[in-house]
XYZ file of C-alpha atoms in Angstrom:
127
model
C 12.027 -11.826 17.633
C 8.924 -9.954 16.290
C 8.493 -8.139 19.619
C 12.102 -6.970 19.547
C 11.697 -5.758 15.948
C 8.694 -3.630 16.873
C 9.685 -2.272 20.265
C 13.467 -2.580 20.138
C 13.847 -4.778 23.238
C 12.883 -8.239 24.368
C 9.732 -8.707 26.421
C 10.217 -8.549 30.194
C 7.713 -9.963 32.642
C 6.328 -7.146 34.845
C 7.192 -9.006 38.070
C 10.866 -8.944 37.143
C 10.697 -5.204 36.600
C 9.024 -4.384 39.909
C 10.803 -6.883 42.164
C 14.563 -6.597 42.496
C 16.122 -9.979 41.996
C 19.629 -11.360 41.984
C 19.617 -11.397 38.207
C 19.275 -7.574 37.993
C 21.093 -6.533 41.158
C 24.231 -8.506 40.378
C 27.006 -6.216 39.090
C 28.466 -8.938 36.862
C 25.768 -8.321 34.249
C 26.462 -7.101 30.725
C 28.573 -4.020 30.330
C 27.645 -0.952 28.344
C 29.734 -2.148 25.386
C 27.712 -5.358 25.207
C 24.451 -3.406 25.477
C 25.582 -1.128 22.647
C 26.404 -4.172 20.543
C 22.920 -5.614 21.218
C 21.406 -2.284 20.199
C 23.408 -2.281 16.959
C 22.306 -5.857 16.239
C 18.677 -4.880 16.815
C 19.043 -1.967 14.383
C 20.608 -4.313 11.854
C 17.732 -6.809 12.269
C 15.200 -4.007 11.725
C 17.042 -2.850 8.606
C 17.190 -6.373 7.188
C 13.470 -6.882 7.896
C 12.686 -3.589 6.137
C 14.764 -4.624 3.117
C 12.911 -7.967 2.944
C 9.527 -6.196 3.084
C 10.488 -3.821 0.260
C 11.805 -6.726 -1.817
C 8.579 -8.711 -1.351
C 6.467 -5.700 -2.350
C 8.552 -5.157 -5.480
C 8.222 -8.825 -6.444
C 4.439 -8.689 -6.007
C 4.263 -5.481 -8.058
C 6.319 -7.012 -10.878
C 4.111 -10.127 -10.864
C 0.885 -8.166 -11.219
C 2.263 -5.585 -13.660
C 3.748 -8.055 -16.124
C 0.287 -8.911 -17.485
C -0.966 -5.326 -17.624
C -1.012 -3.827 -21.082
C -0.742 -0.078 -20.761
C -2.464 1.823 -23.529
C -2.355 5.599 -23.173
C -5.609 7.408 -23.873
C -5.650 10.147 -26.493
C -8.088 12.790 -27.656
C -10.896 11.324 -29.841
C -10.702 7.905 -28.113
C -13.905 6.320 -26.863
C -14.040 5.148 -23.250
C -16.500 3.604 -20.814
C -16.989 5.191 -17.406
C -17.642 2.975 -14.388
C -20.962 3.488 -12.644
C -20.770 4.421 -8.998
C -23.058 2.929 -6.386
C -25.039 6.199 -6.354
C -25.586 6.096 -10.135
C -26.708 2.462 -10.323
C -30.395 1.714 -10.631
C -31.404 -0.344 -7.568
C -33.995 -2.218 -9.660
C -31.254 -3.706 -11.866
C -29.656 -5.599 -8.990
C -26.199 -7.128 -9.163
C -26.621 -8.201 -12.782
C -27.067 -4.624 -14.009
C -24.525 -2.852 -16.187
C -21.350 -1.707 -14.412
C -20.484 0.864 -17.084
C -22.101 3.976 -18.473
C -22.532 4.545 -22.191
C -19.424 5.219 -24.297
C -17.904 8.686 -24.032
C -15.540 10.511 -26.345
C -12.400 12.205 -24.983
C -12.326 15.814 -26.147
C -9.397 17.202 -24.150
C -6.773 16.025 -21.681
C -6.736 18.298 -18.610
C -4.124 16.813 -16.289
C -2.298 13.528 -16.125
C -5.102 10.955 -16.117
C -7.896 13.561 -16.221
C -9.969 14.032 -19.362
C -12.881 16.122 -20.558
C -15.615 13.784 -21.835
C -18.633 14.274 -24.058
C -21.560 11.998 -24.746
C -22.263 10.653 -28.227
C -24.641 13.539 -29.000
C -21.810 16.071 -28.502
C -22.800 17.451 -25.064
C -19.833 17.951 -22.685
C -19.973 16.410 -19.221
C -19.647 18.958 -16.377
C -16.878 17.093 -14.477
C -13.573 15.684 -15.717
């Protein structure tokens, strides 16, 4: 079943492909109408699998988002900025602070992008 969902057909052993056998040479095999019906069923299985995947992702998203409390940031709010690996002091180790000092939002540039300044009033060069 998973192989047919990925590649669209069932797996065939290579010996059966290379060697003609009675099973493939016999004219009483499935007709084109039956093959078309199998193809339609495979498309339907793929569609149903896709719908299940989307449904599972939506359920997981709802589960994780139901505890999130969204609070939009505004000008004059104070925020903490996460330290990057390059900014961390290697002498502090894993118990060092993960956040930089508090910053004040002075302007909102784009959606989710803000101009910050330190407590002394100096603007940071990057948003």
